[in-house]
Each structure stands twice: as structure tokens, then as C-alpha cells.
mmCIF file of C-alpha atoms and ligand atoms in Angstrom:
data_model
loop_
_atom_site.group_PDB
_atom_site.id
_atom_site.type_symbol
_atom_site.label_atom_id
_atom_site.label_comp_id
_atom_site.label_asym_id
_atom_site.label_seq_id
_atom_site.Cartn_x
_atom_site.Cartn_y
_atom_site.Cartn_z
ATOM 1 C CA UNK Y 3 0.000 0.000 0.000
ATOM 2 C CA UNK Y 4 1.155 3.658 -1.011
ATOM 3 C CA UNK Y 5 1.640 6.086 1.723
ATOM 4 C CA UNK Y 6 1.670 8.634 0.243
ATOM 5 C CA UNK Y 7 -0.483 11.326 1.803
ATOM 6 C CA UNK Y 8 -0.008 9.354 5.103
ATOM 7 C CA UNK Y 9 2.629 12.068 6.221
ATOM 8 C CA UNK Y 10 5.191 9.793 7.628
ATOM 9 C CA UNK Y 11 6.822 11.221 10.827
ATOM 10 C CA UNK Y 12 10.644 10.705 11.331
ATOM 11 C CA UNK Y 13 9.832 8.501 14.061
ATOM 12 C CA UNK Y 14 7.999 5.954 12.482
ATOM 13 C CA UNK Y 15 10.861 6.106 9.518
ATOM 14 C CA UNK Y 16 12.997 5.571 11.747
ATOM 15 C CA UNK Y 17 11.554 2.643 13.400
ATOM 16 C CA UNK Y 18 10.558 0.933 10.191
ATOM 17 C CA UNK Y 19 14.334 1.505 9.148
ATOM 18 C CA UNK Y 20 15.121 -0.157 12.784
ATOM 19 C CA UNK Y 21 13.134 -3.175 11.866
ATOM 20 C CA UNK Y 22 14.423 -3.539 8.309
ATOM 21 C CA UNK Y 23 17.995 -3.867 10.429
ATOM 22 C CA UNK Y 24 18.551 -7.283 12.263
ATOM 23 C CA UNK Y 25 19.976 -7.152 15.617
ATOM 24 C CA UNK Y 26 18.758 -3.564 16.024
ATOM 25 C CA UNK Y 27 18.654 -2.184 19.606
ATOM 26 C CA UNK Y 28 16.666 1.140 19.208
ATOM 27 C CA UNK Y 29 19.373 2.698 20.928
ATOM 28 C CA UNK Y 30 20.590 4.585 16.887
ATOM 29 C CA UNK Y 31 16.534 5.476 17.138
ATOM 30 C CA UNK Y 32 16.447 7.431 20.186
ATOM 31 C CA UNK Y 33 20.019 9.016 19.865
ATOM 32 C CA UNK Y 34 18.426 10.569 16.431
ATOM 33 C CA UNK Y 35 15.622 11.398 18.453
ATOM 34 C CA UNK Y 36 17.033 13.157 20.842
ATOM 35 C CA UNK Y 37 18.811 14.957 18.359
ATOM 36 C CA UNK Y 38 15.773 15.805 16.850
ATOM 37 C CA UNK Y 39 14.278 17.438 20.113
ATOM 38 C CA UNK Y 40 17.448 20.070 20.154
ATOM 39 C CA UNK Y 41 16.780 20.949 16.690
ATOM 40 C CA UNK Y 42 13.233 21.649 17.712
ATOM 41 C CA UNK Y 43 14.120 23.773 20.808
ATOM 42 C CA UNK Y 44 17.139 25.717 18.774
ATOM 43 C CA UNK Y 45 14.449 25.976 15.860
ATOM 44 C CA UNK Y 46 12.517 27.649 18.479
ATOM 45 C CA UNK Y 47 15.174 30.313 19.315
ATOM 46 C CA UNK Y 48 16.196 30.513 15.632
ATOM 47 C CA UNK Y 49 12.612 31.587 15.043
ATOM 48 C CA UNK Y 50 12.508 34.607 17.863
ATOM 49 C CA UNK Y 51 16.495 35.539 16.605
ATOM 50 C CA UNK Y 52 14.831 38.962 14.886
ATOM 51 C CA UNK Y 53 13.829 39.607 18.129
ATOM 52 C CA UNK Y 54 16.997 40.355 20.301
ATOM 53 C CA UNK Y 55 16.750 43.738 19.697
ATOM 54 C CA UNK Y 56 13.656 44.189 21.490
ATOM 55 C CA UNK Y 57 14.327 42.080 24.402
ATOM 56 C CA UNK Y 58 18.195 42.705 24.614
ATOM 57 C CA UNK Y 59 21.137 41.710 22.726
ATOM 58 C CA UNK Y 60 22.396 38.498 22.694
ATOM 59 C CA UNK Y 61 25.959 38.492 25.289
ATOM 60 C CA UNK Y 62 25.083 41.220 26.750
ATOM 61 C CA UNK Y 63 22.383 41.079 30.023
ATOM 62 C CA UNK Y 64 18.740 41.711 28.973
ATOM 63 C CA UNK Y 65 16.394 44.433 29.650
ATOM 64 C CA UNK Y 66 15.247 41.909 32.994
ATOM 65 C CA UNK Y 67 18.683 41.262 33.676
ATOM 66 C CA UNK Y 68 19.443 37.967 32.582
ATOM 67 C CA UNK Y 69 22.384 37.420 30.676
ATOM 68 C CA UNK Y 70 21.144 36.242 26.910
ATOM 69 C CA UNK Y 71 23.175 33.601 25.583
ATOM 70 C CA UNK Y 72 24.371 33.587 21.732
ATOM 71 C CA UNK Y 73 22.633 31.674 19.347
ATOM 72 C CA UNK Y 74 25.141 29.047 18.420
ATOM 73 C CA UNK Y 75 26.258 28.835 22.178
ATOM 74 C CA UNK Y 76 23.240 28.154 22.966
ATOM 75 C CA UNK Y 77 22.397 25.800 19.948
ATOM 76 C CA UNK Y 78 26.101 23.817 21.227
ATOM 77 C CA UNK Y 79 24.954 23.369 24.738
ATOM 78 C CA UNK Y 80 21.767 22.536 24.056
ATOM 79 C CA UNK Y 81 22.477 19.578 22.041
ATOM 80 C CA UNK Y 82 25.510 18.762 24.089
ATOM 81 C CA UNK Y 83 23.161 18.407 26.800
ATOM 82 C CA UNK Y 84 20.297 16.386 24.993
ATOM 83 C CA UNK Y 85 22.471 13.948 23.954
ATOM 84 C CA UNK Y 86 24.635 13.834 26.637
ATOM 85 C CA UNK Y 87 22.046 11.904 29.211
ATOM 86 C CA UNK Y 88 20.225 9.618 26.882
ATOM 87 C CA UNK Y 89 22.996 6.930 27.716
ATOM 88 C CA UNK Y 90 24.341 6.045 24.581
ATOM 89 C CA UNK Y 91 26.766 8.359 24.126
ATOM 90 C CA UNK Y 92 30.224 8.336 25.789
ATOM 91 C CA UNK Y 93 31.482 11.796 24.366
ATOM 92 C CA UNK Y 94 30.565 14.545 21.899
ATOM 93 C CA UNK Y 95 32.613 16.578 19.892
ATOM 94 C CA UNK Y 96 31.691 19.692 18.504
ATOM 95 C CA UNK Y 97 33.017 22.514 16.298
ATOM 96 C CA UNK Y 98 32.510 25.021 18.615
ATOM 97 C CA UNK Y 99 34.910 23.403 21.645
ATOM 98 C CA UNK Y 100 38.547 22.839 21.677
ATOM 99 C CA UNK Y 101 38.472 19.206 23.203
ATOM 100 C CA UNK Y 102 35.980 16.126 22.953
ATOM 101 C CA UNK Y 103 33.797 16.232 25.707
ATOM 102 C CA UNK Y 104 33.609 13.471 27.550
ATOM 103 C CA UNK Y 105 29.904 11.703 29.406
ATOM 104 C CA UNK Y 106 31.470 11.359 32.924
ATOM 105 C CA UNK Y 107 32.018 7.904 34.420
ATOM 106 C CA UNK Y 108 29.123 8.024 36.501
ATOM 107 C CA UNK Y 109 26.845 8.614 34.183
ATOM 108 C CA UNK Y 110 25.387 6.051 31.906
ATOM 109 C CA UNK Y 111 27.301 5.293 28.574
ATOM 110 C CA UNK Y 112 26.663 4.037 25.669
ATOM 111 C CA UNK Y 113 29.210 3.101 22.050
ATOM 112 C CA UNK Y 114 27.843 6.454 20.005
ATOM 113 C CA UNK Y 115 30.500 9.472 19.423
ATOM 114 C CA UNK Y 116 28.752 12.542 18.381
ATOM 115 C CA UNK Y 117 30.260 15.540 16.729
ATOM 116 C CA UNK Y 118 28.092 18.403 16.005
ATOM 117 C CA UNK Y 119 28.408 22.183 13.989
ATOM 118 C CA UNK Y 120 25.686 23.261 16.027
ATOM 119 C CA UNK Y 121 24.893 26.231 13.912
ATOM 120 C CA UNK Y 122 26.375 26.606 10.807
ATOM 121 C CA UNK Y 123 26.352 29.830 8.405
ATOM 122 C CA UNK Y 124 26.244 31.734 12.488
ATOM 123 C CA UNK Y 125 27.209 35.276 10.219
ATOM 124 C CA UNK Y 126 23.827 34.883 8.792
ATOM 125 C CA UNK Y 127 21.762 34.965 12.237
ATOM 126 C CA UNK Y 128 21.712 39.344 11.680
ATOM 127 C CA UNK Y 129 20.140 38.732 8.445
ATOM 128 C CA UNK Y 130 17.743 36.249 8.269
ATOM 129 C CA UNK Y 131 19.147 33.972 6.173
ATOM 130 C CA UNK Y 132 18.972 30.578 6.867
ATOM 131 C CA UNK Y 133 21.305 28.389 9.127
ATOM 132 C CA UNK Y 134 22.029 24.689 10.004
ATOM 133 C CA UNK Y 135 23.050 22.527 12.246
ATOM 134 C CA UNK Y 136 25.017 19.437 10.609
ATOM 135 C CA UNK Y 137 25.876 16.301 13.000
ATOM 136 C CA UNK Y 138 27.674 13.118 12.522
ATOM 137 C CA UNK Y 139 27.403 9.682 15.108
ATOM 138 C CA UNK Y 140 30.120 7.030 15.085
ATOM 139 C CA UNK Y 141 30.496 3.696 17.250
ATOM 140 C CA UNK Y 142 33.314 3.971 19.409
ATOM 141 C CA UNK Y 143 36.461 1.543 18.937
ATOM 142 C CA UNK Y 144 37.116 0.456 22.158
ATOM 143 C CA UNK Y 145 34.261 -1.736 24.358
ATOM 144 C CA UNK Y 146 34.983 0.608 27.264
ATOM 145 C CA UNK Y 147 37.003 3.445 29.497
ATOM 146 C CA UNK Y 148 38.157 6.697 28.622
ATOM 147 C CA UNK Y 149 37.553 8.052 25.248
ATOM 148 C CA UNK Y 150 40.759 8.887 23.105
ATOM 149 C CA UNK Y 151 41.308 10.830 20.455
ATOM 150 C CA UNK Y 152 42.623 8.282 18.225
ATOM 151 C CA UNK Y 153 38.666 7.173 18.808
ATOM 152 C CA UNK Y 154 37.768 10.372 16.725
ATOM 153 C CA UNK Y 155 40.158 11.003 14.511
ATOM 154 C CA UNK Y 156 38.562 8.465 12.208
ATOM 155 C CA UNK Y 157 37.685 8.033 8.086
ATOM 156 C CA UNK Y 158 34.613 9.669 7.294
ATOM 157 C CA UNK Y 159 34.245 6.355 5.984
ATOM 158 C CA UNK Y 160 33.681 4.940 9.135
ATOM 159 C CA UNK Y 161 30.351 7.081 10.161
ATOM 160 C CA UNK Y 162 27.148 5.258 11.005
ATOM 161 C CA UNK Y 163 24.928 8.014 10.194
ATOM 162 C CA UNK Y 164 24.994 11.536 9.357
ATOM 163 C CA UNK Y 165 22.453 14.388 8.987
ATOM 164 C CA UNK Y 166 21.772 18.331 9.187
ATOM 165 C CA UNK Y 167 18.830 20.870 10.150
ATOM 166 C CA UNK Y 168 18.395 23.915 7.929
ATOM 167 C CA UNK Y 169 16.399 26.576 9.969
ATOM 168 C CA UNK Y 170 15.327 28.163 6.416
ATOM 169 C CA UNK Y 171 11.456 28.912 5.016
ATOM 170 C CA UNK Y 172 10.384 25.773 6.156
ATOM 171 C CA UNK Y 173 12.580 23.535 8.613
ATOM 172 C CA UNK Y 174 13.899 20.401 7.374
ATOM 173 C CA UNK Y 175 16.035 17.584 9.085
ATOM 174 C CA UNK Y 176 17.851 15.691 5.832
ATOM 175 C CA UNK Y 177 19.678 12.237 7.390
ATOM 176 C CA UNK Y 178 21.244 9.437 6.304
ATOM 177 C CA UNK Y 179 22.298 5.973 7.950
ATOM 178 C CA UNK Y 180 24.299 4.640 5.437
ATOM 179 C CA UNK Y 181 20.950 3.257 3.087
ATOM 180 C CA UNK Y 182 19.915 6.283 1.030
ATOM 181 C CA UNK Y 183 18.864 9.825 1.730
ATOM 182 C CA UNK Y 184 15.595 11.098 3.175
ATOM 183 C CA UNK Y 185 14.465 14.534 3.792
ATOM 184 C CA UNK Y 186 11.726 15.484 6.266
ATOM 185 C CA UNK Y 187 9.886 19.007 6.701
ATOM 186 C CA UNK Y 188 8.872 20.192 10.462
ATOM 187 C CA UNK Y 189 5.375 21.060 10.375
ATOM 188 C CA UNK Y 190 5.086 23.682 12.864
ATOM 189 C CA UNK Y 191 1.008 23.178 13.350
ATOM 190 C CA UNK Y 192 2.069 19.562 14.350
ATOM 191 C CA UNK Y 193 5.968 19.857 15.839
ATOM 192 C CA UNK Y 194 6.635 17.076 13.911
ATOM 193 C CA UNK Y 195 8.842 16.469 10.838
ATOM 194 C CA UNK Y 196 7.211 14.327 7.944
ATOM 195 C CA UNK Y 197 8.942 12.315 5.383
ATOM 196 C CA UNK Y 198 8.856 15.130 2.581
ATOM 197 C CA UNK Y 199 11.591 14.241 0.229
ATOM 198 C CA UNK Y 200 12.088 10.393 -0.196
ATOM 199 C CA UNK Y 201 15.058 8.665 -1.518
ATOM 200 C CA UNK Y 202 17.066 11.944 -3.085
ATOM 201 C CA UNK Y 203 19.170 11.554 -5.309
ATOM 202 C CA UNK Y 204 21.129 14.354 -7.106
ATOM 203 C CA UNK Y 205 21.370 15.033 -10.439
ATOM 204 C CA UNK Y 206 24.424 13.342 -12.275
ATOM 205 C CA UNK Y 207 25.608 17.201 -13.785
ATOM 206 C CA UNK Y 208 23.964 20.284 -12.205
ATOM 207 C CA UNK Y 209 23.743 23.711 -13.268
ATOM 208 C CA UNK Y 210 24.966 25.740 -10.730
ATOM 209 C CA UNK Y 211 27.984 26.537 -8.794
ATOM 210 C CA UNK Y 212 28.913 28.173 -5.433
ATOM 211 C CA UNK Y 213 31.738 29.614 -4.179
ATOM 212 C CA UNK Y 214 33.039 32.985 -2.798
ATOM 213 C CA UNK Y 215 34.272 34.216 -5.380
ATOM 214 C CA UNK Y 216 35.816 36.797 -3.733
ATOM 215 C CA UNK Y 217 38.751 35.002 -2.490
ATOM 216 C CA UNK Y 218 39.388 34.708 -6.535
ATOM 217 C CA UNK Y 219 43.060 36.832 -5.750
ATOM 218 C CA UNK Y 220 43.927 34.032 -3.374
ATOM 219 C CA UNK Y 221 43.279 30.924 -5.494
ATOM 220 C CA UNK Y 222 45.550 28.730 -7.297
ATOM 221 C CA UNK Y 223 45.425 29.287 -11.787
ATOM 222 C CA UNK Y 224 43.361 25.939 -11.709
ATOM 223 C CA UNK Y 225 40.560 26.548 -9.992
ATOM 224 C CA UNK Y 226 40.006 30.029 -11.489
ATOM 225 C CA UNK Y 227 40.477 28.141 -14.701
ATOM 226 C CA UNK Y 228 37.648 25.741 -13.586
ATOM 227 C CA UNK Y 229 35.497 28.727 -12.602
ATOM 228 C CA UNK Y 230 36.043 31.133 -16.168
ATOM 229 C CA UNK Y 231 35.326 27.425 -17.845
ATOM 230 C CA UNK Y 232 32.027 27.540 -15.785
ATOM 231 C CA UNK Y 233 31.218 30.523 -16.674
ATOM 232 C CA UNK Y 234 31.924 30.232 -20.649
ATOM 233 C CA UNK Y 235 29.016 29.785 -23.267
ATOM 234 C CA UNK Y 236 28.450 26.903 -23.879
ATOM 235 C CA UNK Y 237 24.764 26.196 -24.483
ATOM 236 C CA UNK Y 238 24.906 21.610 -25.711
ATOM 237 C CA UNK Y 239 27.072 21.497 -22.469
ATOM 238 C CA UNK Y 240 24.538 23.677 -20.471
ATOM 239 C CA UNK Y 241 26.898 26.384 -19.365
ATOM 240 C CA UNK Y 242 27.462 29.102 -18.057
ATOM 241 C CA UNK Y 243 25.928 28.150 -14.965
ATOM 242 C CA UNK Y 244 24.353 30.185 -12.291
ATOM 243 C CA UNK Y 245 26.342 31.163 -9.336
ATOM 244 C CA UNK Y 246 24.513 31.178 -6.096
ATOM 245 C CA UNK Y 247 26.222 31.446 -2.962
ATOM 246 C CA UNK Y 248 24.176 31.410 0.574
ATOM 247 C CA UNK Y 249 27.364 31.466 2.701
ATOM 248 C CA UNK Y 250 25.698 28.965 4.830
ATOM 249 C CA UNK Y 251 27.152 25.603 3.774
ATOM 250 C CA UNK Y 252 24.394 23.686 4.774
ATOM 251 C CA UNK Y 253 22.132 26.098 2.619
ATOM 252 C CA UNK Y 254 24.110 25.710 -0.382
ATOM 253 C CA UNK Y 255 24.448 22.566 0.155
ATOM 254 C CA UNK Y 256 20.982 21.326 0.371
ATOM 255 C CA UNK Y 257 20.059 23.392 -2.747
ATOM 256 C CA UNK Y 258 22.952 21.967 -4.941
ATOM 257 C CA UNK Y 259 21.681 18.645 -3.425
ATOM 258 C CA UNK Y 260 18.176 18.815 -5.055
ATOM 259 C CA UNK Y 261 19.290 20.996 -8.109
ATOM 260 C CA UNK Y 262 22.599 19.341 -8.950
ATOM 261 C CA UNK Y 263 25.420 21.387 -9.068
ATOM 262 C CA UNK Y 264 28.899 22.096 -7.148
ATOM 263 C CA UNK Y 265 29.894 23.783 -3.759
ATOM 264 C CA UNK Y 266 33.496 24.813 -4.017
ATOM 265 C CA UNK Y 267 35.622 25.907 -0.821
ATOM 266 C CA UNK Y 268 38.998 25.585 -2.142
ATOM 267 C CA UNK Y 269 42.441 26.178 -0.556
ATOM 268 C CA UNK Y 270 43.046 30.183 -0.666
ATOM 269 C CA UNK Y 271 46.093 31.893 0.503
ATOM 270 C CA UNK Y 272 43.923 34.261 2.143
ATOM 271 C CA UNK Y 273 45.196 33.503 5.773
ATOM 272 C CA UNK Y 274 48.398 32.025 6.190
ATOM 273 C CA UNK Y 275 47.063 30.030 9.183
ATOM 274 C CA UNK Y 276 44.371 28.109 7.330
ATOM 275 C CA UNK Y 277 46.020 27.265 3.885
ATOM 276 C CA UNK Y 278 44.007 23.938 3.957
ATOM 277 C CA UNK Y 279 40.447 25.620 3.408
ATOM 278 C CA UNK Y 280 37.905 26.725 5.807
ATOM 279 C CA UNK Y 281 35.886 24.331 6.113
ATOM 280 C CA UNK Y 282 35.894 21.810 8.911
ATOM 281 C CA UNK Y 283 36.380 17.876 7.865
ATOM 282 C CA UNK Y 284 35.317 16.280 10.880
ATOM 283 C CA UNK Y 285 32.495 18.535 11.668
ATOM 284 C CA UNK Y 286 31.614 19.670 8.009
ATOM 285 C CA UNK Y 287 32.671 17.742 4.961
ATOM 286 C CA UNK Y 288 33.192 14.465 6.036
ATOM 287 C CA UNK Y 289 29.180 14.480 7.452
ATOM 288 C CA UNK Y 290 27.869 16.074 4.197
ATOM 289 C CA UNK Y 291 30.381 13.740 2.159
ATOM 290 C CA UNK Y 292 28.468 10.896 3.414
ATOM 291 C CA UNK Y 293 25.265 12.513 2.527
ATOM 292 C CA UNK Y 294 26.314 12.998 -0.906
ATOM 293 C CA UNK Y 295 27.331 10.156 -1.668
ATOM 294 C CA UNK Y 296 24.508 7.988 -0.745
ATOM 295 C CA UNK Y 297 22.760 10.444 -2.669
ATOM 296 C CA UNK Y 298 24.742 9.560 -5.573
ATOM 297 C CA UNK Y 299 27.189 12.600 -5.675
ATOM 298 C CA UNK Y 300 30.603 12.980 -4.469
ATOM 299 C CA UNK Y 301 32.795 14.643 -2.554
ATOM 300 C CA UNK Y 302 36.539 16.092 -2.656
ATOM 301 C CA UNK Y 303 39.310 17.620 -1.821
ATOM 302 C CA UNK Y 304 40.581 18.068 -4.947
ATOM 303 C CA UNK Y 305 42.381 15.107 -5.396
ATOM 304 C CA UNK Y 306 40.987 12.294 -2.861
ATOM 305 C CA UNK Y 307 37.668 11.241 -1.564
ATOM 306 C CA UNK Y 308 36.979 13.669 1.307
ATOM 307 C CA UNK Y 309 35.780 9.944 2.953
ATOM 308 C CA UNK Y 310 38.906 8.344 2.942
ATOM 309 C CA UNK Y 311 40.871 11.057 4.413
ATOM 310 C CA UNK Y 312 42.461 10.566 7.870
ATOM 311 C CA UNK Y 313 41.819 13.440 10.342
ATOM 312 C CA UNK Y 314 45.575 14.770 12.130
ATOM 313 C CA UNK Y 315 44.012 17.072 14.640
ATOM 314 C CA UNK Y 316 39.992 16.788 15.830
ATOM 315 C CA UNK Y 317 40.275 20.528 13.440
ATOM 316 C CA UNK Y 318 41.597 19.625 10.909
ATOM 317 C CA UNK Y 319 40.380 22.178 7.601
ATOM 318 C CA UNK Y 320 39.887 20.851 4.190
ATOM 319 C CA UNK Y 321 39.582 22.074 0.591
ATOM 320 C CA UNK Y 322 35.925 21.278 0.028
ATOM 321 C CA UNK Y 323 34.360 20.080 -4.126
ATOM 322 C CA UNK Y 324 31.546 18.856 -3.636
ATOM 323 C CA UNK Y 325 28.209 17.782 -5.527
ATOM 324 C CA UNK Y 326 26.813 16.325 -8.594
ATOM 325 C CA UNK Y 327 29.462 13.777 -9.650
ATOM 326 C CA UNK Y 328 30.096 14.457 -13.351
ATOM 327 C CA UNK Y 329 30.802 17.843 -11.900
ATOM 328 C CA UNK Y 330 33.285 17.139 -9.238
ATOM 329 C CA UNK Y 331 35.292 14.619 -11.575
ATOM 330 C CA UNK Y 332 35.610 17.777 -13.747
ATOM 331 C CA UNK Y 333 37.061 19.843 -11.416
ATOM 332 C CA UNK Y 334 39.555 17.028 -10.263
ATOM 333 C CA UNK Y 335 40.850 16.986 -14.195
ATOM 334 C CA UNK Y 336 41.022 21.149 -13.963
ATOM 335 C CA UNK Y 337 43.646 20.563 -10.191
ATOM 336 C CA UNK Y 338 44.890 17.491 -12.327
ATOM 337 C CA UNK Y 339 46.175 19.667 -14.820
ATOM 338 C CA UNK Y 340 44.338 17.228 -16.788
ATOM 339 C CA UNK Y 341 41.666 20.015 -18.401
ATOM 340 C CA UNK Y 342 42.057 23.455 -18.920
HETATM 341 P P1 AHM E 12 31.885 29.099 10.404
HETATM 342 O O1 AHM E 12 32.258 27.720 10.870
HETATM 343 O O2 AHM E 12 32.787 30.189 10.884
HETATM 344 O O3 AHM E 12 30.404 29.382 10.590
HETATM 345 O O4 AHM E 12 32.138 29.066 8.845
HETATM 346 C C1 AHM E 12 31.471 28.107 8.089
HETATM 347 C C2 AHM E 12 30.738 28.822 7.008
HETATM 348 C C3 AHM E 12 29.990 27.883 6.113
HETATM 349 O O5 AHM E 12 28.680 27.698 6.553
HETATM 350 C C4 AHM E 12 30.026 28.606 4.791
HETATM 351 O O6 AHM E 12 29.980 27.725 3.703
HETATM 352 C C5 AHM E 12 31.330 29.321 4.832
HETATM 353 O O7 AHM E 12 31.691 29.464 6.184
HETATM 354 C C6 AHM E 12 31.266 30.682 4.225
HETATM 355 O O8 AHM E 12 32.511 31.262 4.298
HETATM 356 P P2 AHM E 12 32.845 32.639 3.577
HETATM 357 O O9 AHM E 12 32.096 33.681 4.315
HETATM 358 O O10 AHM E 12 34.321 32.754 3.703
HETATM 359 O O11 AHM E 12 32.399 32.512 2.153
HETATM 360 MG MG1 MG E 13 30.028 25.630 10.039
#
């Protein structure tokens, strides 16, 4: 029997994926959950963020006295905290701390590793634009004890599920466990999100690109090549494409994901301190690799699946192509040297 017009809730997709799954606890089930409940409460504050002005501004104490937290502070401790007691997670990690933090030993445990951006795209809060929060859950390696580094510092590869929120026109929760992509929309009438976009899959070649192209000056000749090749007439091979930039990664992202098309953060030589990229591979690519490719795009860092590549440091930056996959294999033969 069709359901459509059913309006699945996450929960029960969740479950039914549980059951397809042998040997299934429900313990992946309520983690996402739980998850799920943050986005809802930083959805919330996302929602009133126009307000601050009124009722105080955020870091500063409001007009009653209270000290008003920033949004992504808040967004960080509020799913640090979620998460934190349901018992089946021994530590989080998220972009926004220095260290992993750890579920202390009296506490219940449980194998999961978290690591969260708990609000991407933050420069956007001041002007409405959307925002995200992207998250990523591994197993643990060892049965118990302390949680090491070594125990995050692990493939992309090796990531059991992986998801984001966009806090945009409508709010969306877009997740995968490893078995295809599924999108769901929050209605706000019900507080529930519904299975809206089923199975995604992007488009093999896309139409668009997005980059800041401002940081032209600082790239290397190939990738401007890439991007004036982009941009040249060429109406059988559908360019020039649109450029549309968000400067929200998950924002561009999950356009490019139902369009087809390319994100691009390359290396720049902007900043001497970051001359791997911007973005963040634990907490950024490698989750949104994973979506992308079980969407049936793909992801790079110019020259190796972002997947594959073994994390130094828990913030470790990467150069960031990634999208429809006829369009990332061309820009790995423009940094091959291979097109021009
Ligand atoms: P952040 O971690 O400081 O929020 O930066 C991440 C954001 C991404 O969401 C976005 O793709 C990128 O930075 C935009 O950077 P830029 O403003 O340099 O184009
Ligand atoms: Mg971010």
C-alpha cells in the first residue's frame, strides 16, 4: 500500500528503518531522536532571533537582567546536553569546543561518538538567512574506558549516520544511515517532521555553482580556470551556470543537493594560518560527504575522496568540491592539470 499522503513522521521512519535492520537495539533510534528534540528547541530560538533587539542583545544582560546567551552557544549546549544523558553516548565533539567532551564515568554510557556544527552559516543569524546545524554519530572503537582521540580522529568512511537541520522557510532535518537519503519538513502546526523528500538523489551534472568568489586573488590558476570554464558559453554542455552562494554551507548545500550542481571551498592563501580551506572535515565535509554520496554525488578535496581522508588534529580544515558527480570529476581533471 502507497503512503503517500499518510505524512510519515521521522519517528515511524525511523523505526521501520530499525526493523528492516537485524539485531537492532533502538538505541541509533532514540540518539536521532534526541537529536531531533534540540533541533526543535534551537528551531525555536532561531525563530525569535529577529527579536533580540527588542528584548536585549544576545551576550550582553537583557532588559530583565538575565544574561542572553548567543545563538550558536546556545544551539552547542543545548544539544551537548540532549544527547549527553540519553545513555548512549560516551562523548561529543563539537566545532565550537577545543576538546571532545567526555559523558562522565558516573553517568550512563553508551558506544555512540557525536560531533556536532551546532549552527552553521552563524554570520547569517543578523540577516535572516537561513542556518544549520550538521551532526555526525560514530560507534566507538574500544568496548569501554576513557575516550581517546585516536577514537575520533577516524575516516569519514567509518560514520554510522549523518544528517543536518536547515532553519530556512520551512525547517527540514535531511539524514542518512548509510541506506539512502531522506528529507523530512517540520510542520510547525504539528511539531513534527514528515517524510517530505524520499530517496534523493542528485542530479548526475547540475547547473549551478557556489563559491566565494571573492577570495578569486587568493586561489591557485586551476581553480580560477575551472570557474572562467564555468562561466563560458556553452549552451549543448549547459553552461554558463548560475552562481549562487548562501554562505551557509548547509544552505548551499541542500540546494545543490536537489538541483545538482557544485559547492566549491577551495584552498586560498587568504590567511596564512588556514592554507588547507575553511571548512571543517570532521564537523563539516566528512558528514555532508556521506550525505552525498549515498545520494549519488561525491565529494573532494581536490584530489581524494573527502571519505577516505584521515583526520591529524579533531580541526583539521579541508579544501571542500563537492556535488553532482560528473561535476566534481571535472574539477579534479582542472587541479589534475588534466583540463584546462
Ligand atoms: P563558520 O564555521 O565560521 O560558521 O564558517 C562556516 C561557514 C559555512 O557555513 C560557509 O559555507 C562558509 O563558512 C562561508 O565562508 P565565507 O564567508 O568565507 O564565504
Ligand atoms: Mg560551520
Amino acid at each position: 500500500m502507497s503512503d503517500r499522503g499518510l505524512g510519515i513522521t521521522v519517528t515511524e521512519h525511523l523505526l521501520r528503518e530499525q526493523r528492516e535492520t537485524p539485531y537492532a537495539t533502538g538505541t541509533f533510534t532514540q540518539l536521532l531522536n534526541e537529536l531531533i528534540v534540540a533541533a526543535k528547541i534551537i528551531n525555536r530560538e532561531v525563530n525569535k532571533a529577529g527579536l533580540v533587539d527588542i528584548y536585549g542583545y544576545t551576550g550582553t544582560e537583557n532588559i530583565y537582567g538575565e544574561q542572553v546567551q548567543k545563538l550558536d552557544e546556545f544551539a552547542n549546549s543545548t544539544i551537548i546536553r540532549r544527547v549527553m544523558h540519553t545513555g548512549h553516548v560516551c562523548a561529543v565533539a563539537s566545532e565550537e569546543d577545543a576538546d571532545i567532551v567526555e559523558v562522565p564515568d558516573e553517568r550512563l554510557r553508551g558506544p555512540y561518538i557525536v560531533l556536532i556544527d551546532p549552527l552553521d552559516g552563524s554570520s547569517n543569524i543578523d540577516v535572516n538567512a537561513s542556518i544549520g546545524t550538521i551532526f555526525s554519530i560514530r560507534r566507538r572503537i574500544k568496548e569501554s574506558g576513557p575516550v581517546t582521540l585516536d577514537e575520533v580522529l577516524r575516516k569519514g568512511s567509518e560514520q554510522v549516520a549523518a544528517g543536518y537541520f536547515i532553519y530556512g522557510s520551512s525547517t527540514m532535518l535531511v539524514y542518512t544511515t548509510g541506506k539512502g537519503v531522506n528529507g523530512f519538513t517540520l510542520n510547525p502546526a504539528l511539531g513534527e517532521f514528515l517524510l517530505s523528500h524520499r530517496d534523493i538523489t542528485i542530479p548526475k551534472k547540475g547547473r549551478i555553482y557556489s563559491v566565494n568568489e571573492g577570495n578569486w586573488a587568493y586561489w591557485d590558476e586551476p581553480v580560477k580556470r575551472y570557474v572562467e570554464y564555468l562561466k563560458t558559453p556553452d549552451p549543448e554542455n549547459g553552461r554558463p551556470y548560475s552562481s549562487r552562494y548562501i554562505g551557509t554551507l548547509v544552505s548551499d548545500f541542500h540546494r545543490n543537493l536537489l538541483k545538482g550542481g557544485i559547492f566549491m571551498y577551495p584552498a586560498d592563501k587568504k590567511d596564512p594560518k588556514k592554507p588547507r580551506g575553511k571548512l571543517r572535515l570532521l564537523f563539516e565535509a566528512a558528514p555532508l560527504a556521506f550525505l552525498i554520496e549515498q545520494a549519488g554525488g561525491a565529494a573532494s578535496d581536490g584530489q581524494r575522496r573527502i571519505l577516505d581522508i584521515e583526520p591529524e588534529t579533531l580541526h583539521d580544515r579541508v579544501p571542500l568540491f563537492i556535488g553532482s558527480p560528473d561535476d566534481v570529476a571535472e574539477v579534479e581533471r582542472f587541479l589534475a592539470g588534466e583540463a584546462h
